[in-house]
Amino acid sequence: MNGTSFQSDIRYWLRQGNTVNHLLFWNIIVFLALNILRLVDIISQSGIFNWVYDQVALHASPSVFITKPWGIISYMFAHVGVLHILFNMLNLFWFGNIFREMLGNQRVLPVYLLGGIAGGLIYMGCYFLFVQNVDAVMIGASASVMCLLVAAATQVPNYEIGLMFIGSIKLKWLALALVVIGIITMFDGNFGGVMSHLGGAALGFVYIKLLQNGTDLARPLIWLFSPGQRTRVQPAAKKFKPKKSPLKVVKKAEENPQSRLDQLLDKINEKGYNSLSAEEKAWLEKMSKEK
C-alpha cells in the first residue's frame, strides 16, 4: 500500500475548491484534537482538556464572554461527542452541498458563520433573559448547519432527497420537520441549545428572503474572504467592430461548445445555478439533451 495515498487523497479533496469540504476537514481536525487532549488529560490529570474546552466554547454569561469573545466563532467548529459530530457533519455534507450548488461556493462559509453567530447570540440572549447570573457553555456546528439547511430549503423547497426507510422527501418538509422537533424538545433540558438551532434556522430563512429581494447579508464576508474580487475592476464595455462578417464571428464561437460549457460550469460552481441567465440555462438544457 502506498503510504502517501491517504495524504494525497486529502490534498485532492481539499483542492477541489469546495468550501463544504474545508468546513468538514476543520471540524474533524478540531474534534480529533479535543479528544486527544481529553485522553491526555485522563492519563496525566493535568486539566489541559478543561482549559482548552473553556477557551473554544461559547459562554452564555456576558461577563465571561467578554474575556473570550472568540468563542462566538470557535464554538461552531468544536465537537467532543462522536454522535454529535457525526450528525452535524452528515447534514453539513448533504445540505451544504445543495446550498453550494444552488447559491455558489463563495456563500458557503459566510452563511455558515452568520448562522453560527445568530445561533450563538440567541443562546446568550436566552440565558441572559431567563437564567441570569449563571454561565453555561455550548459547542457544535448545529446552528450553522441548520442555517444552511433552511436556506437551501427556502431557495429550492421542492428539491427532493432520498432518506433511508422513508424514501424521497421534499427539502421543505424535512426542514420544517427538524424545526418542529426542535420546538417540541426545547424544554427537555437543552433549551438554550435548541434555541440556538432555531436561531440559525431563522437566519437561513431571512437570508434567502432578503437575497431574493436583492440584499445579500453575506456580501461583506464574501468580500473579506475573496481578496481577488476586491481589486477586480470590470473593464469598460468596448464597442465591437468585426473586420469580417458578424455571422462568421458567431459561427466561430458556436464551433467550440465545450469551452462555453466549461465557463458556465465554473460560473455555477462559484455563484450557483441561479446566477445563470435564462439563455444560459436553456443552452445547458439543450446540451444535456444532446448528450
mmCIF file of C-alpha atoms in Angstrom:
data_model
loop_
_atom_site.group_PDB
_atom_site.id
_atom_site.type_symbol
_atom_site.label_atom_id
_atom_site.label_comp_id
_atom_site.label_asym_id
_atom_site.label_seq_id
_atom_site.Cartn_x
_atom_site.Cartn_y
_atom_site.Cartn_z
ATOM 1 C CA MET A 1 0.000 0.000 0.000
ATOM 2 C CA ASN A 2 1.289 3.447 -0.855
ATOM 3 C CA GLY A 3 1.936 5.221 2.433
ATOM 4 C CA THR A 4 1.237 8.636 0.928
ATOM 5 C CA SER A 5 -2.072 7.734 -0.730
ATOM 6 C CA PHE A 6 -4.166 8.942 2.216
ATOM 7 C CA GLN A 7 -2.363 12.304 2.278
ATOM 8 C CA SER A 8 -2.752 12.582 -1.481
ATOM 9 C CA ASP A 9 -6.476 11.892 -1.221
ATOM 10 C CA ILE A 10 -6.855 14.588 1.450
ATOM 11 C CA ARG A 11 -4.922 17.118 -0.645
ATOM 12 C CA TYR A 12 -7.014 16.314 -3.712
ATOM 13 C CA TRP A 13 -10.210 16.561 -1.660
ATOM 14 C CA LEU A 14 -9.245 19.998 -0.345
ATOM 15 C CA ARG A 15 -8.026 21.298 -3.705
ATOM 16 C CA GLN A 16 -11.401 20.812 -5.376
ATOM 17 C CA GLY A 17 -12.392 24.324 -4.366
ATOM 18 C CA ASN A 18 -15.391 23.076 -2.368
ATOM 19 C CA THR A 19 -15.769 25.085 0.843
ATOM 20 C CA VAL A 20 -18.005 22.382 2.318
ATOM 21 C CA ASN A 21 -15.021 20.021 2.186
ATOM 22 C CA HIS A 22 -12.875 22.554 4.033
ATOM 23 C CA LEU A 23 -15.517 23.006 6.742
ATOM 24 C CA LEU A 24 -15.763 19.241 7.177
ATOM 25 C CA PHE A 25 -11.981 18.981 7.394
ATOM 26 C CA TRP A 26 -11.534 21.625 10.098
ATOM 27 C CA ASN A 27 -14.453 20.376 12.172
ATOM 28 C CA ILE A 28 -12.952 16.873 12.143
ATOM 29 C CA ILE A 29 -9.455 18.176 12.960
ATOM 30 C CA VAL A 30 -10.747 20.117 15.980
ATOM 31 C CA PHE A 31 -12.792 17.094 17.092
ATOM 32 C CA LEU A 32 -9.716 14.856 16.971
ATOM 33 C CA ALA A 33 -7.570 17.447 18.744
ATOM 34 C CA LEU A 34 -10.071 17.866 21.587
ATOM 35 C CA ASN A 35 -10.437 14.129 22.085
ATOM 36 C CA ILE A 36 -6.676 13.581 22.060
ATOM 37 C CA LEU A 37 -6.367 16.261 24.733
ATOM 38 C CA ARG A 38 -9.142 14.588 26.710
ATOM 39 C CA LEU A 39 -7.255 11.282 26.570
ATOM 40 C CA VAL A 40 -4.040 13.014 27.673
ATOM 41 C CA ASP A 41 -5.961 14.682 30.489
ATOM 42 C CA ILE A 42 -7.355 11.359 31.704
ATOM 43 C CA ILE A 43 -3.839 9.904 31.842
ATOM 44 C CA SER A 44 -1.977 12.899 33.234
ATOM 45 C CA GLN A 45 -4.718 14.635 35.264
ATOM 46 C CA SER A 46 -3.252 17.918 34.002
ATOM 47 C CA GLY A 47 -6.557 19.680 33.430
ATOM 48 C CA ILE A 48 -5.492 20.783 29.940
ATOM 49 C CA PHE A 49 -8.664 19.497 28.283
ATOM 50 C CA ASN A 50 -10.931 21.531 30.536
ATOM 51 C CA TRP A 51 -8.818 24.640 29.906
ATOM 52 C CA VAL A 52 -8.892 24.239 26.095
ATOM 53 C CA TYR A 53 -12.596 23.365 26.116
ATOM 54 C CA ASP A 54 -13.264 26.525 28.113
ATOM 55 C CA GLN A 55 -11.366 28.555 25.504
ATOM 56 C CA VAL A 56 -13.163 27.255 22.391
ATOM 57 C CA ALA A 57 -16.693 27.077 23.831
ATOM 58 C CA LEU A 58 -19.242 29.879 23.688
ATOM 59 C CA HIS A 59 -20.009 31.279 27.145
ATOM 60 C CA ALA A 60 -23.525 32.441 27.906
ATOM 61 C CA SER A 61 -22.561 34.865 30.667
ATOM 62 C CA PRO A 62 -21.693 38.317 29.250
ATOM 63 C CA SER A 63 -19.050 38.839 31.937
ATOM 64 C CA VAL A 64 -17.264 35.638 30.870
ATOM 65 C CA PHE A 65 -17.913 36.065 27.161
ATOM 66 C CA ILE A 66 -16.233 39.471 27.105
ATOM 67 C CA THR A 67 -12.992 37.777 28.222
ATOM 68 C CA LYS A 68 -13.296 35.098 25.488
ATOM 69 C CA PRO A 69 -15.126 36.802 22.603
ATOM 70 C CA TRP A 70 -13.588 34.458 20.016
ATOM 71 C CA GLY A 71 -15.945 31.781 21.352
ATOM 72 C CA ILE A 72 -18.710 33.138 19.089
ATOM 73 C CA ILE A 73 -16.669 31.763 16.156
ATOM 74 C CA SER A 74 -14.654 28.870 17.617
ATOM 75 C CA TYR A 75 -17.656 27.110 19.177
ATOM 76 C CA MET A 76 -19.150 26.300 15.767
ATOM 77 C CA PHE A 77 -16.078 24.255 14.809
ATOM 78 C CA ALA A 78 -15.815 22.267 18.058
ATOM 79 C CA HIS A 79 -17.297 18.866 18.950
ATOM 80 C CA VAL A 80 -16.447 16.227 21.533
ATOM 81 C CA GLY A 81 -19.202 13.608 21.258
ATOM 82 C CA VAL A 82 -18.997 11.133 18.371
ATOM 83 C CA LEU A 83 -22.722 11.198 17.602
ATOM 84 C CA HIS A 84 -22.744 14.983 17.839
ATOM 85 C CA ILE A 85 -20.122 15.476 15.146
ATOM 86 C CA LEU A 86 -21.401 12.568 13.029
ATOM 87 C CA PHE A 87 -24.906 14.009 12.806
ATOM 88 C CA ASN A 88 -23.675 17.540 12.141
ATOM 89 C CA MET A 89 -21.092 16.559 9.524
ATOM 90 C CA LEU A 90 -23.509 14.320 7.608
ATOM 91 C CA ASN A 91 -26.009 17.183 7.464
ATOM 92 C CA LEU A 92 -23.269 19.634 6.526
ATOM 93 C CA PHE A 93 -22.154 17.373 3.680
ATOM 94 C CA TRP A 94 -25.671 16.772 2.331
ATOM 95 C CA PHE A 95 -27.298 20.156 2.747
ATOM 96 C CA GLY A 96 -24.150 22.238 2.486
ATOM 97 C CA ASN A 97 -23.564 20.871 -0.993
ATOM 98 C CA ILE A 98 -27.182 21.518 -2.004
ATOM 99 C CA PHE A 99 -26.748 25.107 -0.795
ATOM 100 C CA ARG A 100 -23.451 25.360 -2.675
ATOM 101 C CA GLU A 101 -24.966 24.014 -5.881
ATOM 102 C CA MET A 102 -27.831 26.493 -5.821
ATOM 103 C CA LEU A 103 -26.190 29.606 -4.381
ATOM 104 C CA GLY A 104 -22.498 29.249 -5.151
ATOM 105 C CA ASN A 105 -19.353 28.223 -3.332
ATOM 106 C CA GLN A 106 -18.481 31.774 -2.264
ATOM 107 C CA ARG A 107 -21.537 31.980 0.011
ATOM 108 C CA VAL A 108 -20.992 28.729 1.943
ATOM 109 C CA LEU A 109 -18.515 29.944 4.583
ATOM 110 C CA PRO A 110 -20.138 33.386 5.089
ATOM 111 C CA VAL A 111 -23.594 31.878 5.636
ATOM 112 C CA TYR A 112 -22.145 29.112 7.847
ATOM 113 C CA LEU A 113 -20.575 31.811 10.029
ATOM 114 C CA LEU A 114 -23.654 34.029 10.024
ATOM 115 C CA GLY A 115 -25.847 31.107 11.076
ATOM 116 C CA GLY A 116 -23.465 30.184 13.878
ATOM 117 C CA ILE A 117 -23.251 33.773 15.103
ATOM 118 C CA ALA A 118 -27.044 34.143 15.041
ATOM 119 C CA GLY A 119 -27.462 30.896 16.963
ATOM 120 C CA GLY A 120 -24.793 31.915 19.458
ATOM 121 C CA LEU A 121 -26.400 35.286 20.125
ATOM 122 C CA ILE A 122 -29.815 33.657 20.636
ATOM 123 C CA TYR A 123 -28.203 31.193 23.061
ATOM 124 C CA MET A 124 -26.613 34.004 25.071
ATOM 125 C CA GLY A 125 -29.807 36.026 24.983
ATOM 126 C CA CYS A 126 -31.884 33.156 26.372
ATOM 127 C CA TYR A 127 -29.558 32.675 29.325
ATOM 128 C CA PHE A 128 -29.365 36.416 29.956
ATOM 129 C CA LEU A 129 -33.170 36.766 29.997
ATOM 130 C CA PHE A 130 -34.215 33.578 31.763
ATOM 131 C CA VAL A 131 -31.193 32.281 33.731
ATOM 132 C CA GLN A 132 -29.361 35.364 34.905
ATOM 133 C CA ASN A 133 -26.028 35.226 36.758
ATOM 134 C CA VAL A 134 -25.357 31.698 35.528
ATOM 135 C CA ASP A 135 -22.696 30.814 32.986
ATOM 136 C CA ALA A 136 -23.178 27.936 30.565
ATOM 137 C CA VAL A 137 -21.119 26.804 27.598
ATOM 138 C CA MET A 138 -22.021 25.495 24.166
ATOM 139 C CA ILE A 139 -20.079 23.899 21.312
ATOM 140 C CA GLY A 140 -21.116 22.425 17.965
ATOM 141 C CA ALA A 141 -21.976 23.363 14.396
ATOM 142 C CA SER A 142 -25.710 22.673 14.718
ATOM 143 C CA ALA A 143 -26.835 26.300 14.320
ATOM 144 C CA SER A 144 -24.590 26.792 11.270
ATOM 145 C CA VAL A 145 -25.777 23.552 9.670
ATOM 146 C CA MET A 146 -29.432 24.395 10.348
ATOM 147 C CA CYS A 147 -28.839 27.762 8.697
ATOM 148 C CA LEU A 148 -27.527 26.123 5.512
ATOM 149 C CA LEU A 149 -30.332 23.539 5.553
ATOM 150 C CA VAL A 150 -33.155 26.051 5.937
ATOM 151 C CA ALA A 151 -31.528 28.427 3.435
ATOM 152 C CA ALA A 152 -31.352 25.616 0.860
ATOM 153 C CA ALA A 153 -34.951 24.591 1.628
ATOM 154 C CA THR A 154 -36.118 28.188 1.228
ATOM 155 C CA GLN A 155 -34.279 28.588 -2.072
ATOM 156 C CA VAL A 156 -35.325 25.231 -3.580
ATOM 157 C CA PRO A 157 -38.247 23.994 -1.436
ATOM 158 C CA ASN A 158 -39.277 21.236 -3.834
ATOM 159 C CA TYR A 159 -35.797 19.727 -4.163
ATOM 160 C CA GLU A 160 -36.180 16.017 -3.410
ATOM 161 C CA ILE A 161 -33.716 13.900 -1.454
ATOM 162 C CA GLY A 162 -33.849 10.197 -0.610
ATOM 163 C CA LEU A 163 -33.935 9.129 3.040
ATOM 164 C CA MET A 164 -33.448 5.586 4.306
ATOM 165 C CA PHE A 165 -36.721 3.913 5.370
ATOM 166 C CA ILE A 166 -38.688 6.977 4.216
ATOM 167 C CA GLY A 167 -37.940 7.412 0.527
ATOM 168 C CA SER A 168 -37.999 10.663 -1.388
ATOM 169 C CA ILE A 169 -38.975 13.771 0.536
ATOM 170 C CA LYS A 170 -39.034 17.414 -0.443
ATOM 171 C CA LEU A 171 -36.435 19.579 1.258
ATOM 172 C CA LYS A 172 -39.041 21.995 2.641
ATOM 173 C CA TRP A 173 -40.781 19.225 4.591
ATOM 174 C CA LEU A 174 -37.511 17.942 6.020
ATOM 175 C CA ALA A 175 -36.514 21.430 7.174
ATOM 176 C CA LEU A 176 -39.958 22.020 8.666
ATOM 177 C CA ALA A 177 -39.835 18.671 10.490
ATOM 178 C CA LEU A 178 -36.469 19.479 12.071
ATOM 179 C CA VAL A 179 -37.687 22.909 13.186
ATOM 180 C CA VAL A 180 -40.867 21.434 14.707
ATOM 181 C CA ILE A 181 -38.868 18.729 16.512
ATOM 182 C CA GLY A 182 -36.623 21.446 17.909
ATOM 183 C CA ILE A 183 -39.611 23.428 19.209
ATOM 184 C CA ILE A 184 -41.168 20.333 20.787
ATOM 185 C CA THR A 185 -37.969 19.279 22.552
ATOM 186 C CA MET A 186 -36.703 22.689 23.676
ATOM 187 C CA PHE A 187 -37.882 22.151 27.265
ATOM 188 C CA ASP A 188 -36.298 18.702 27.629
ATOM 189 C CA GLY A 189 -33.126 20.017 29.249
ATOM 190 C CA ASN A 190 -31.436 21.793 26.351
ATOM 191 C CA PHE A 191 -33.472 24.967 25.991
ATOM 192 C CA GLY A 192 -30.539 27.218 25.104
ATOM 193 C CA GLY A 193 -29.054 24.735 22.629
ATOM 194 C CA VAL A 194 -32.351 24.219 20.809
ATOM 195 C CA MET A 195 -32.949 27.956 20.698
ATOM 196 C CA SER A 196 -29.533 28.390 19.061
ATOM 197 C CA HIS A 197 -30.518 25.832 16.405
ATOM 198 C CA LEU A 198 -33.733 27.743 15.752
ATOM 199 C CA GLY A 199 -31.757 30.985 15.596
ATOM 200 C CA GLY A 200 -29.565 29.520 12.871
ATOM 201 C CA ALA A 201 -32.636 28.245 11.033
ATOM 202 C CA ALA A 202 -34.300 31.677 11.226
ATOM 203 C CA LEU A 203 -31.172 33.339 9.840
ATOM 204 C CA GLY A 204 -31.144 30.901 6.900
ATOM 205 C CA PHE A 205 -34.768 31.740 6.055
ATOM 206 C CA VAL A 206 -34.282 35.502 6.396
ATOM 207 C CA TYR A 207 -31.054 35.392 4.401
ATOM 208 C CA ILE A 208 -32.724 33.829 1.354
ATOM 209 C CA LYS A 209 -35.760 36.105 1.516
ATOM 210 C CA LEU A 210 -33.523 39.175 1.608
ATOM 211 C CA LEU A 211 -31.319 37.750 -1.138
ATOM 212 C CA GLN A 212 -34.347 37.231 -3.356
ATOM 213 C CA ASN A 213 -35.158 40.917 -2.838
ATOM 214 C CA GLY A 214 -31.646 41.996 -3.803
ATOM 215 C CA THR A 215 -29.957 42.253 -0.376
ATOM 216 C CA ASP A 216 -27.091 39.858 0.332
ATOM 217 C CA LEU A 217 -26.245 39.804 4.045
ATOM 218 C CA ALA A 218 -23.128 37.779 3.258
ATOM 219 C CA ARG A 219 -21.665 40.336 0.858
ATOM 220 C CA PRO A 220 -19.184 41.865 3.384
ATOM 221 C CA LEU A 221 -17.871 38.409 4.281
ATOM 222 C CA ILE A 222 -17.719 37.361 0.620
ATOM 223 C CA TRP A 223 -15.614 40.470 0.001
ATOM 224 C CA LEU A 224 -13.440 39.662 3.028
ATOM 225 C CA PHE A 225 -12.817 36.034 2.033
ATOM 226 C CA SER A 226 -12.379 36.714 -1.699
ATOM 227 C CA PRO A 227 -9.369 39.058 -1.972
ATOM 228 C CA GLY A 228 -9.247 38.562 -5.722
ATOM 229 C CA GLN A 229 -12.628 40.255 -6.070
ATOM 230 C CA ARG A 230 -11.582 43.384 -4.178
ATOM 231 C CA THR A 231 -9.268 44.710 -6.835
ATOM 232 C CA ARG A 232 -11.052 43.256 -9.778
ATOM 233 C CA VAL A 233 -12.109 46.154 -11.941
ATOM 234 C CA GLN A 234 -14.694 45.487 -14.569
ATOM 235 C CA PRO A 235 -13.369 46.832 -17.864
ATOM 236 C CA ALA A 236 -15.448 49.361 -19.646
ATOM 237 C CA ALA A 237 -17.556 47.893 -22.385
ATOM 238 C CA LYS A 238 -15.997 48.415 -25.772
ATOM 239 C CA LYS A 239 -17.872 48.593 -28.970
ATOM 240 C CA PHE A 240 -17.060 45.542 -31.023
ATOM 241 C CA LYS A 241 -16.246 46.214 -34.664
ATOM 242 C CA PRO A 242 -15.640 42.976 -36.534
ATOM 243 C CA LYS A 243 -13.403 43.195 -39.550
ATOM 244 C CA LYS A 244 -15.351 40.407 -41.190
ATOM 245 C CA SER A 245 -18.967 39.407 -41.270
ATOM 246 C CA PRO A 246 -20.539 39.146 -37.790
ATOM 247 C CA LEU A 247 -22.105 35.890 -38.913
ATOM 248 C CA LYS A 248 -18.648 34.339 -39.135
ATOM 249 C CA VAL A 249 -17.801 35.514 -35.625
ATOM 250 C CA VAL A 250 -20.936 33.916 -34.186
ATOM 251 C CA LYS A 251 -20.304 30.743 -36.116
ATOM 252 C CA LYS A 252 -16.747 30.547 -34.816
ATOM 253 C CA ALA A 253 -17.903 30.962 -31.213
ATOM 254 C CA GLU A 254 -20.501 28.227 -31.629
ATOM 255 C CA GLU A 255 -17.923 25.817 -33.002
ATOM 256 C CA ASN A 256 -16.443 25.260 -29.530
ATOM 257 C CA PRO A 257 -19.365 24.389 -27.199
ATOM 258 C CA GLN A 258 -17.025 22.678 -24.725
ATOM 259 C CA SER A 259 -15.353 25.994 -23.914
ATOM 260 C CA ARG A 260 -18.686 27.634 -23.203
ATOM 261 C CA LEU A 261 -19.808 24.625 -21.173
ATOM 262 C CA ASP A 262 -16.685 24.879 -19.013
ATOM 263 C CA GLN A 263 -17.300 28.587 -18.470
ATOM 264 C CA LEU A 264 -20.901 28.009 -17.401
ATOM 265 C CA LEU A 265 -19.932 25.168 -15.056
ATOM 266 C CA ASP A 266 -17.314 27.410 -13.451
ATOM 267 C CA LYS A 267 -19.950 30.103 -13.031
ATOM 268 C CA ILE A 268 -22.327 27.625 -11.356
ATOM 269 C CA ASN A 269 -19.576 26.412 -9.044
ATOM 270 C CA GLU A 270 -18.704 29.942 -7.943
ATOM 271 C CA LYS A 271 -22.077 31.715 -7.893
ATOM 272 C CA GLY A 272 -24.722 28.982 -8.083
ATOM 273 C CA TYR A 273 -27.123 27.775 -10.745
ATOM 274 C CA ASN A 274 -29.479 30.711 -10.229
ATOM 275 C CA SER A 275 -26.767 33.114 -11.377
ATOM 276 C CA LEU A 276 -27.240 31.873 -14.941
ATOM 277 C CA SER A 277 -29.357 33.848 -17.351
ATOM 278 C CA ALA A 278 -32.432 32.311 -18.975
ATOM 279 C CA GLU A 279 -30.496 31.926 -22.228
ATOM 280 C CA GLU A 280 -27.612 30.169 -20.455
ATOM 281 C CA LYS A 281 -29.976 27.787 -18.665
ATOM 282 C CA ALA A 282 -31.701 26.973 -21.952
ATOM 283 C CA TRP A 283 -28.336 26.343 -23.619
ATOM 284 C CA LEU A 284 -27.262 23.993 -20.812
ATOM 285 C CA GLU A 285 -30.556 22.108 -21.035
ATOM 286 C CA LYS A 286 -30.112 21.768 -24.794
ATOM 287 C CA MET A 287 -26.578 20.440 -24.354
ATOM 288 C CA SER A 288 -27.690 17.905 -21.738
ATOM 289 C CA LYS A 289 -30.338 16.552 -24.099
ATOM 290 C CA GLU A 290 -27.890 16.287 -26.962
ATOM 291 C CA LYS A 291 -25.549 14.240 -24.777
#
